[in-house]
Coordinates of C-alpha atoms in Angstrom, one line a residue:
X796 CA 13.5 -12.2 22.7
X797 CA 12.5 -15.9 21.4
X798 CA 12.4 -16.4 17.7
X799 CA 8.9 -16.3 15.8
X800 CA 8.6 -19.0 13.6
X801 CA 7.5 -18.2 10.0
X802 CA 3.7 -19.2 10.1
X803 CA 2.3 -21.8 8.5
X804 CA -1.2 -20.2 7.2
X805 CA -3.0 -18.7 4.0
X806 CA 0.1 -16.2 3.8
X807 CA 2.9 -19.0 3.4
X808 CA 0.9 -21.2 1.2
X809 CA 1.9 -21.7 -2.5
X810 CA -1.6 -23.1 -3.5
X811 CA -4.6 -19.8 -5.1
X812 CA -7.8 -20.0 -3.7
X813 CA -10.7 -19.8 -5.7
X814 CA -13.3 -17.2 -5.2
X815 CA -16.4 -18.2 -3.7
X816 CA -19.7 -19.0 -5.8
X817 CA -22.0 -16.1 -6.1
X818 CA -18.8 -13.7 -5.5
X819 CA -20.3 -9.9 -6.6
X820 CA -18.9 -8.6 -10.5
X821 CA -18.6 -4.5 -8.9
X822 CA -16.4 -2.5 -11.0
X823 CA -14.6 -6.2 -12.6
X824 CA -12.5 -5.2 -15.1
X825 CA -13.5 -6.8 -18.5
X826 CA -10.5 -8.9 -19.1
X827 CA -9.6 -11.1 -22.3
X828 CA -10.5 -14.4 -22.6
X829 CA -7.1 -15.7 -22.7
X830 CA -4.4 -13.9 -20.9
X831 CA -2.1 -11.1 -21.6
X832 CA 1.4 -12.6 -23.1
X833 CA 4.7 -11.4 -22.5
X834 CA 6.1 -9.1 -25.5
X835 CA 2.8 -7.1 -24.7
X836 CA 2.9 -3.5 -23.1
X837 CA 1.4 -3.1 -19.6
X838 CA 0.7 0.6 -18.5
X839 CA 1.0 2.1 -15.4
X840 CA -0.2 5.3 -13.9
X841 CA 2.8 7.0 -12.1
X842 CA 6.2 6.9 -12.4
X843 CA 7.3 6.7 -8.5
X844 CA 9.4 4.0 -6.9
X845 CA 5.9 2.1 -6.9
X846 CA 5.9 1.7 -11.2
X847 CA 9.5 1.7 -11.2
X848 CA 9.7 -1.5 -9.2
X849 CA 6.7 -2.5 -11.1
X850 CA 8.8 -1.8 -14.3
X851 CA 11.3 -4.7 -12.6
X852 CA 8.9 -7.4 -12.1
X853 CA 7.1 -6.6 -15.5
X854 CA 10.5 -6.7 -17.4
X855 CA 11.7 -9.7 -16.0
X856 CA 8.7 -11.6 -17.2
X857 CA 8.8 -10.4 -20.9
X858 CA 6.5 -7.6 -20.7
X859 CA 6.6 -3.9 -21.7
X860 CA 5.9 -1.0 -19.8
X861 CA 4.5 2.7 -20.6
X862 CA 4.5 4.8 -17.7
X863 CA 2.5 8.2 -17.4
X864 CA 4.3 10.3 -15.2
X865 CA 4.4 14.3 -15.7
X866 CA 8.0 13.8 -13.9
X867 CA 10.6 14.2 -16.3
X868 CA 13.0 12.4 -14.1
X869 CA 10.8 10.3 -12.2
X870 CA 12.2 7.3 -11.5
X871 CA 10.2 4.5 -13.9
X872 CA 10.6 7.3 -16.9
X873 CA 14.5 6.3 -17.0
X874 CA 12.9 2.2 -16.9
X875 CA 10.2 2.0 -19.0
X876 CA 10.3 1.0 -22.4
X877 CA 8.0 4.1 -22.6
X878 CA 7.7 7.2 -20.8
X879 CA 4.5 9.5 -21.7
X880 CA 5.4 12.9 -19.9
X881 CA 1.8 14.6 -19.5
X882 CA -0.2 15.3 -17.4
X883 CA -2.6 12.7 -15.1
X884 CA -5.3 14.1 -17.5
X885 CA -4.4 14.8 -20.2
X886 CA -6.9 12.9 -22.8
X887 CA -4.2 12.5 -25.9
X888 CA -1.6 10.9 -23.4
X889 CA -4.4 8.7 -21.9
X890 CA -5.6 7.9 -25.3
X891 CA -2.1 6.6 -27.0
X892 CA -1.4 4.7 -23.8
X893 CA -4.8 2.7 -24.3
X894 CA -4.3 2.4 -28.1
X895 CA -0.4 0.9 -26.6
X896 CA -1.4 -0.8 -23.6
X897 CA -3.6 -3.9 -23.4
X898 CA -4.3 -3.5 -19.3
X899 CA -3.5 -0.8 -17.4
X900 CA -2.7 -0.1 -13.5
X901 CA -1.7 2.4 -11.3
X902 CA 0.7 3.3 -8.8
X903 CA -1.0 5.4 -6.2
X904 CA -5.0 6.1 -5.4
X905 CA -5.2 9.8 -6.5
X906 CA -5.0 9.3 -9.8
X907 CA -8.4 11.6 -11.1
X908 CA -11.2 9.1 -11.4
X909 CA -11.9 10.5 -15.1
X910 CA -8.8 9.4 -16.2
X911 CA -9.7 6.1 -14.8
X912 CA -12.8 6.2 -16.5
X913 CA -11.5 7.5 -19.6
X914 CA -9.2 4.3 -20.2
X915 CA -11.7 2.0 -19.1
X916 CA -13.9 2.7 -22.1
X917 CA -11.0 1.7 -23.9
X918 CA -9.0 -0.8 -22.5
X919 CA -8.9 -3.0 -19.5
X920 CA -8.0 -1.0 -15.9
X921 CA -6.6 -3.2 -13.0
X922 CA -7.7 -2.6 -10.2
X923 CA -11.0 -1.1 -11.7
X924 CA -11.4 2.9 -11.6
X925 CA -14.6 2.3 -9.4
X926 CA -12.2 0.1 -6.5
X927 CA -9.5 3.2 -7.1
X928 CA -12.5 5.4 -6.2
X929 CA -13.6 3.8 -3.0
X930 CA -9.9 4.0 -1.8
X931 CA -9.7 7.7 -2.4
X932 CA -12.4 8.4 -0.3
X933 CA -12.1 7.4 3.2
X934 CA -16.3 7.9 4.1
X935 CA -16.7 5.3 1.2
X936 CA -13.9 3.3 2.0
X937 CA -15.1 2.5 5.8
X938 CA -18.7 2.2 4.5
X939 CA -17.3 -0.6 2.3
X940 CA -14.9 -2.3 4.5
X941 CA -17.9 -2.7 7.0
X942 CA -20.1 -4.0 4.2
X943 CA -17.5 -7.1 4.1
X944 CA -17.8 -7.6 7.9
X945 CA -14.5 -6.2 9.0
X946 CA -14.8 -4.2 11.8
X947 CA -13.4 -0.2 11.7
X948 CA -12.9 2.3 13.9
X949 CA -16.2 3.9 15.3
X950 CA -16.6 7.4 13.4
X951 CA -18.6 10.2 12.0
X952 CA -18.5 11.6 8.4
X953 CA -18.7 15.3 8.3
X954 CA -19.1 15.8 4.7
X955 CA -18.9 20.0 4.7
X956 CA -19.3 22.6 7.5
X957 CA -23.0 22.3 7.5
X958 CA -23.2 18.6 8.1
X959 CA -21.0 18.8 11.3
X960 CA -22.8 22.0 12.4
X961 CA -25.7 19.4 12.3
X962 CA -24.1 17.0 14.5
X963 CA -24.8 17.2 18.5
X964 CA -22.3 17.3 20.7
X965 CA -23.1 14.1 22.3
X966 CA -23.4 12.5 19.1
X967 CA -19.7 14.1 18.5
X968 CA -18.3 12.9 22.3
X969 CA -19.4 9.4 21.1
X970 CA -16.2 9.5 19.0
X971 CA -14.0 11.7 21.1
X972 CA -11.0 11.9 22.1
X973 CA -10.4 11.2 18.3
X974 CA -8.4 11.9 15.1
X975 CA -10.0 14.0 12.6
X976 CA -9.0 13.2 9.0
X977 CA -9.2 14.6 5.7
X978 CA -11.4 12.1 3.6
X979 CA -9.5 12.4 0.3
X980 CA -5.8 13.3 -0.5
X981 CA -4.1 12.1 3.2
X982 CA -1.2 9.9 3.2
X983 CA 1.9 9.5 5.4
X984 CA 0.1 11.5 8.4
X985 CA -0.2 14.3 6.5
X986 CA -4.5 15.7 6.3
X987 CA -5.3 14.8 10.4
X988 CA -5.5 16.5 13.4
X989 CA -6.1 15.4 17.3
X990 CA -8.7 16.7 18.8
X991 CA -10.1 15.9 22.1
X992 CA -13.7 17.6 22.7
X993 CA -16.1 19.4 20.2
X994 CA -15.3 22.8 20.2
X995 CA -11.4 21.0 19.2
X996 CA -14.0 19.2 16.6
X997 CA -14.8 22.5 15.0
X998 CA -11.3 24.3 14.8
X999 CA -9.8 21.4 13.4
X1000 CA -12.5 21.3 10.9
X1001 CA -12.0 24.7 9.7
X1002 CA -7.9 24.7 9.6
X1003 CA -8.5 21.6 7.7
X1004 CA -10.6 24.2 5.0
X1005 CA -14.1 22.9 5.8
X1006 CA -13.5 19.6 3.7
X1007 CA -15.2 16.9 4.2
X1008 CA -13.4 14.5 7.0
X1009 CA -13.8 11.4 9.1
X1010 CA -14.0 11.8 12.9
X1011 CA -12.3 8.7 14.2
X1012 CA -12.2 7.7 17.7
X1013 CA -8.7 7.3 19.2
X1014 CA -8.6 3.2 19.8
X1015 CA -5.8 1.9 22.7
X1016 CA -3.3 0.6 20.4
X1017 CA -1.0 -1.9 20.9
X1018 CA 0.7 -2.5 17.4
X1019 CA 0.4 -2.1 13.9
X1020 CA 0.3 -4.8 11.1
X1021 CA -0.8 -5.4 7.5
X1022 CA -2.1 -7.6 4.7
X1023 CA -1.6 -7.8 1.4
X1024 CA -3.8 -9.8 -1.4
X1025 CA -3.2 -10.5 -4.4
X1026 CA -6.7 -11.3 -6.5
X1027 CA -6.3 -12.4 -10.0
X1028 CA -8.5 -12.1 -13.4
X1029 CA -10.0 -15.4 -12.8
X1030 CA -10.8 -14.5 -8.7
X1031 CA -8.3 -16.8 -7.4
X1032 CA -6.2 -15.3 -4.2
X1033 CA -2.8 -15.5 -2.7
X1034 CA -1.8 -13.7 0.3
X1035 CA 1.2 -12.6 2.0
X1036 CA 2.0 -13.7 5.3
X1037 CA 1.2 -10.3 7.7
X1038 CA 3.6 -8.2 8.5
X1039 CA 4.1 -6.1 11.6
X1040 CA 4.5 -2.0 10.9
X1041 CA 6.2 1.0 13.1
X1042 CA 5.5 4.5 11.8
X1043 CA 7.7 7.5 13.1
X1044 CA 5.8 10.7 12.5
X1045 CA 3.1 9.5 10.7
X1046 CA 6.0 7.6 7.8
X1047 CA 6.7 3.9 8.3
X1048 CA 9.7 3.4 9.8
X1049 CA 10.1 -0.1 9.9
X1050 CA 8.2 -3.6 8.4
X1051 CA 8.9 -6.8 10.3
X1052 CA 7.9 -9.9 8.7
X1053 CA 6.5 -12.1 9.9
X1054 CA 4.7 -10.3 12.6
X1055 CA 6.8 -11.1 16.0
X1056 CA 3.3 -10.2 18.0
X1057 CA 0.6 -11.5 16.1
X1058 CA -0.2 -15.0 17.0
X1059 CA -0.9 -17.3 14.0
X1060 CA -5.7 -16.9 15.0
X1061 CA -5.0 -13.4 14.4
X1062 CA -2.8 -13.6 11.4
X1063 CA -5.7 -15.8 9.9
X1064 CA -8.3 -12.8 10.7
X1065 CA -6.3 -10.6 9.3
X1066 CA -5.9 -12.4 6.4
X1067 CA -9.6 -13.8 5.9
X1068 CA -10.1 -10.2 6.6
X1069 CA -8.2 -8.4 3.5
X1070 CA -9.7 -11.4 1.2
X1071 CA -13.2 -10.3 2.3
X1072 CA -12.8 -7.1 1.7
X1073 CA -11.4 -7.7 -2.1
X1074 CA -14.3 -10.0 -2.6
X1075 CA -16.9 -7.6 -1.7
X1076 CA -15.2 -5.2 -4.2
X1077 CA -14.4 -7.8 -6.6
X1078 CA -11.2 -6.5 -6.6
X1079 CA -8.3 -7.8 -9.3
X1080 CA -4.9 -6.3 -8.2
X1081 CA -2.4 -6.1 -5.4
X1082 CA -4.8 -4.5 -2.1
X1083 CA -3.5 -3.7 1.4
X1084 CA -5.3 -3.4 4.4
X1085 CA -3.8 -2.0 7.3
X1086 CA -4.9 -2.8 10.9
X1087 CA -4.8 -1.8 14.1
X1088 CA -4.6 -4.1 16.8
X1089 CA -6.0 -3.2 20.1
X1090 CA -4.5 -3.7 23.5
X1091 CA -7.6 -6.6 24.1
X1092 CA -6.3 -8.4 20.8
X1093 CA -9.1 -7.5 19.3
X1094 CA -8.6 -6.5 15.0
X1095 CA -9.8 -3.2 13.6
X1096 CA -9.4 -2.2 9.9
X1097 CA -7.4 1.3 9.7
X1098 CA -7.1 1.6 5.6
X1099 CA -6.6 -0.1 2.4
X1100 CA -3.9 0.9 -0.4
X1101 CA -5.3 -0.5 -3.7
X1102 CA -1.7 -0.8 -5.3
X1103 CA 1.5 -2.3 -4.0
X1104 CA 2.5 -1.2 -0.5
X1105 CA 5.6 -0.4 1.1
X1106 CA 5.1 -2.2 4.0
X1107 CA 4.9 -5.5 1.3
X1108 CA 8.6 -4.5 -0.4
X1109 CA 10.1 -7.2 1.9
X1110 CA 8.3 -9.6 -0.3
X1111 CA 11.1 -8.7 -2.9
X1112 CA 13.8 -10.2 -1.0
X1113 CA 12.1 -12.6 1.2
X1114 CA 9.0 -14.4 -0.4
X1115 CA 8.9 -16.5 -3.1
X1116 CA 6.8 -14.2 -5.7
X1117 CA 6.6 -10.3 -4.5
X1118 CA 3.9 -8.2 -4.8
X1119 CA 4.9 -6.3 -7.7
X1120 CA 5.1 -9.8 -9.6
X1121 CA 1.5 -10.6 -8.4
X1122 CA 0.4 -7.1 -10.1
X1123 CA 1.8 -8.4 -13.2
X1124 CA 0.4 -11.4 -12.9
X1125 CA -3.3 -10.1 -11.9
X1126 CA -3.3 -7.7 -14.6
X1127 CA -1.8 -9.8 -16.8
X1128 CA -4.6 -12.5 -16.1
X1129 CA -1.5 -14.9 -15.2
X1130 CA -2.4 -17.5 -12.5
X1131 CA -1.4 -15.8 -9.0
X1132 CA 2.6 -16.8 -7.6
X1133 CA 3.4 -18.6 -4.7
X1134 CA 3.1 -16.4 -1.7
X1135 CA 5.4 -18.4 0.9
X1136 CA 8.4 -16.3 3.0
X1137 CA 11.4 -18.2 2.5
X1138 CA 13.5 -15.8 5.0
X1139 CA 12.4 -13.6 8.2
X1140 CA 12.7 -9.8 6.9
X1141 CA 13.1 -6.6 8.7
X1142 CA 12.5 -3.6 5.8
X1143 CA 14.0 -0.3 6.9
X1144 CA 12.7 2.8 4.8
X1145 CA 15.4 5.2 4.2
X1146 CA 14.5 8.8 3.8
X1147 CA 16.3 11.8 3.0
X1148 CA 17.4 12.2 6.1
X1149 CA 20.2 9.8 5.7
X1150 CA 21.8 12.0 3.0
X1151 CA 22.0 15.1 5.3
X1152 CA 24.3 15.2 8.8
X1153 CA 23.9 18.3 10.8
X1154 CA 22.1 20.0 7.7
X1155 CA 25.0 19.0 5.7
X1156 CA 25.0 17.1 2.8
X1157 CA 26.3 14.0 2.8
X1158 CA 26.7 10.4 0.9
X1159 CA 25.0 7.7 3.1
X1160 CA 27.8 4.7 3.5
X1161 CA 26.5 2.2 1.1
X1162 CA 29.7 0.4 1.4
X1163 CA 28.9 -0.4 4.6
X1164 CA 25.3 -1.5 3.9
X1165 CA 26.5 -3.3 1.1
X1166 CA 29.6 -5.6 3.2
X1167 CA 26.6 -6.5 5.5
X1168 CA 25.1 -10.1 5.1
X1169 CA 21.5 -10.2 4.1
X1170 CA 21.3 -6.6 3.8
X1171 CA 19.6 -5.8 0.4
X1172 CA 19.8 -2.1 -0.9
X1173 CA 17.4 -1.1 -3.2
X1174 CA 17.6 3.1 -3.9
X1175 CA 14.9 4.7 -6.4
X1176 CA 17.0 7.1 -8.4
X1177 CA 15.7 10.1 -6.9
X1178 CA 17.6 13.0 -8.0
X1179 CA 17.1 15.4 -5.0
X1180 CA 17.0 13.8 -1.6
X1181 CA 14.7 16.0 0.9
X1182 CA 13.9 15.5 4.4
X1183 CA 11.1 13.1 5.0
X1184 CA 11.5 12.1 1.0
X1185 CA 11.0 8.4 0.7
X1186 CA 14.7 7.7 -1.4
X1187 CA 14.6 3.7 -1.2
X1188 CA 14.3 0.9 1.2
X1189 CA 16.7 -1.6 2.3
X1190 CA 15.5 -5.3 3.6
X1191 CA 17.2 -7.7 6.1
X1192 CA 17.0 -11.2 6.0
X1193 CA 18.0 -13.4 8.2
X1194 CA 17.9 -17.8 9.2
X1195 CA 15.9 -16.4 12.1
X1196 CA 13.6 -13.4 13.0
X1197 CA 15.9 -12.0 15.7
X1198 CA 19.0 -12.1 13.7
X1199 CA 17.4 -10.0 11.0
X1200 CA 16.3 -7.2 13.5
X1201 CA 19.4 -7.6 15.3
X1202 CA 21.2 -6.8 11.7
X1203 CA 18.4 -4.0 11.1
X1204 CA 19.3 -2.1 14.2
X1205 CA 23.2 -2.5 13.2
X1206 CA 21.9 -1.2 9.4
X1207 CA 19.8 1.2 11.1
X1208 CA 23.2 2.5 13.3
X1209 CA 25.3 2.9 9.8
X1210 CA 22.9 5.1 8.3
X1211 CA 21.8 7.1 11.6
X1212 CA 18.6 5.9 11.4
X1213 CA 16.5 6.6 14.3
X1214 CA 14.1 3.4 15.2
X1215 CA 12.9 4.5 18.3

């Protein structure tokens, strides 16, 4: 395999674009005049490895953090300068972190959207609760991805029982063979079902409780990548160069940036595509939209994470700024980093199934992760590794794009790691 030369594009480019004239104000957050200072508290909804690495970036630039996690021992409660432990609801928690916190995020999309709402009357919310809304909500969220001119998947909504008992069966063949998918709560695979003719349509519908889903057409795939934006207070951008992504069993597996497949006219339209689609939201935050890519080349819009990603934790150890300083930054209303990839990356997610051998318990070697060059562990002080439990990550980096998946498959050895 030839090397892949770090591109040279809107992803590896140190210099913020500025948002065009005219650019829609949906759901903007209202932000300060002058920006947020270090010494001041930041609050973040969640206390996952998400706001725990957030807690990093925000630390190291002077900042404070609250974190509302009902966890305990989740692992930003141990990092945070403050940990509220209550509920996602619960009004008095919600309340003292907007009387504490002068901008507040959060760490995953399912947060309920009247705690969103609640803070925003009282403090600034980043991204806003109505963008957070959208990506909960995958009817809305392909309704506005179109509406920014990025081609999706062709689908059907089935909004209850009685909608799809509505729908023809020619209407539903138009989609078919397909995936059927749960329009709120999915992640990691979990909430979809294949389904290859109507009556398949139907069954899967009711196992699925009769909620409403999507109906997506199963697209020839030839790979998987993604990109991430970061979109400040003031609407200037920074991207990420776009990474390539492998999922085993619906979880991904592996992140190689940059993409080894992508040439550099798709990279660009994958990128010009993720920076529409936070324009037509007016989006301030870290947003991720991932992509298919069809065996014609052509680019299809899969989903959007507005938060952090994991396919974007690379960026910790190979880019210049990582996307968990560009959520400080953007909530902060701090100009956006410099985006450029210093070092080809392979990131390997490591599961709980690396701390178990034949059912067995057992300590992963970190020794042997540790004595390898450009290996960089990074664990999230879980206390009880399951299987399929996301427990940490650990990035390559490399001089060159093959010797960093060259060292990723040795890494990937050492830990038992299947890649395949």
């Amino acid at each position: 395999m030839t090397d892949v030369p770090l591109p040279v594009s809107a992803g590896s480019s140190c210099a913020a674009a500025a948002a065009p004239a005219g650019a829609p104000t949906f759901g903007a957050p209202a932000y300060p005049c002058a920006p947020i200072m270090p010494g001041a508290w930041l609050g973040m909804i969640g206390g996952g490895q998400l706001g725990r690495m957030f807690c990093f970036a925000a630390q190291a630039m002077g900042y404070r953090v609250a974190v509302l996690d009902p966890d305990i021992t989740c692992p930003a409660g141990g990092i945070a300068e403050r940990h509220l432990c209550a509920a996602y609801d619960d009004l008095d928690a919600l309340a003292e972190m907007a009387r504490l916190c002068a901008v507040v995020s959060t760490e995953f999309e399912n947060v309920p959207a009247a705690s969103l709402d609640f803070l925003a009357r009282m403090t600034c919310v980043s991204p806003s609760a109505q963008c957070v809304s959208i990506a909960q909500d995958r009817i809305a969220e392909k309704r506005w991805i179109e509406q920014a001119g990025v081609p999706v998947a062709p689908h059907v909504a089935i909004e209850s029982p009685a909608v799809l008992q509505a729908i023809s069966d020619p209407a539903l063949a138009a989609v078919l063979p397909g995936i059927l998918k749960t329009a709120r709560f999915g992640y990691d695979g979990k909430g979809q079902m294949s389904v290859r003719n109507p009556d398949e349509v139907r069954a899967a519908h009711a196992a699925l409780g009769g909620v409403a889903c999507v109906l997506e057409r199963r697209l020839p795939l030839a790979y998987e990548i993604s990109a991430i934006v970061a979109r400040g207070a003031d609407r200037t951008t920074a991207v990420f160069p776009v990474a390539q992504n492998i999922h085993r069993n619906g979880i991904l597996s592996q992140t190689i940036a940059p993409s080894p497949d992508a040439g550099l006219a798709l990279i660009e339209q994958a990128q010009a595509a993720a920076l529409s689609i936070a324009v037509q939201l007016d989006y301030v935050g870290v947003l991720c939209v991932e992509f298919f890519v069809l065996k014609d080349g052509s680019l299809v819009a899969n989903e959007m994470a507005p938060r952090p990603h994991n396919s974007g934790h690379y960026t910790i150890d190979a880019c210049v700024s990582n996307q968990f300083d560009q959520q400080v930054r953007a909530m902060a209303g701090m100009p956006m980093g410099c985006t450029r990839q210093h070092s080809p990356a392979v990131m390997l997610n490591l599961l709980g199934d690396a701390w178990f051998e034949n059912k067995m318990p057992r300590v992963p070697p970190w020794h042997g992760v540790a004595a390898m060059p450009g290996a960089h562990l990074h664990l999230y002080a879980k206390e009880d590794a399951r299987i399929g439990r996301k427990m940490g990550h650990v990035t390559l980096t490399a001089p060159t794009l093959d010797e960093a998946r060259a060292a990723a498959r040795d890494c990937a050895r050492l830990l038992r790691i299947s890649l395949e």
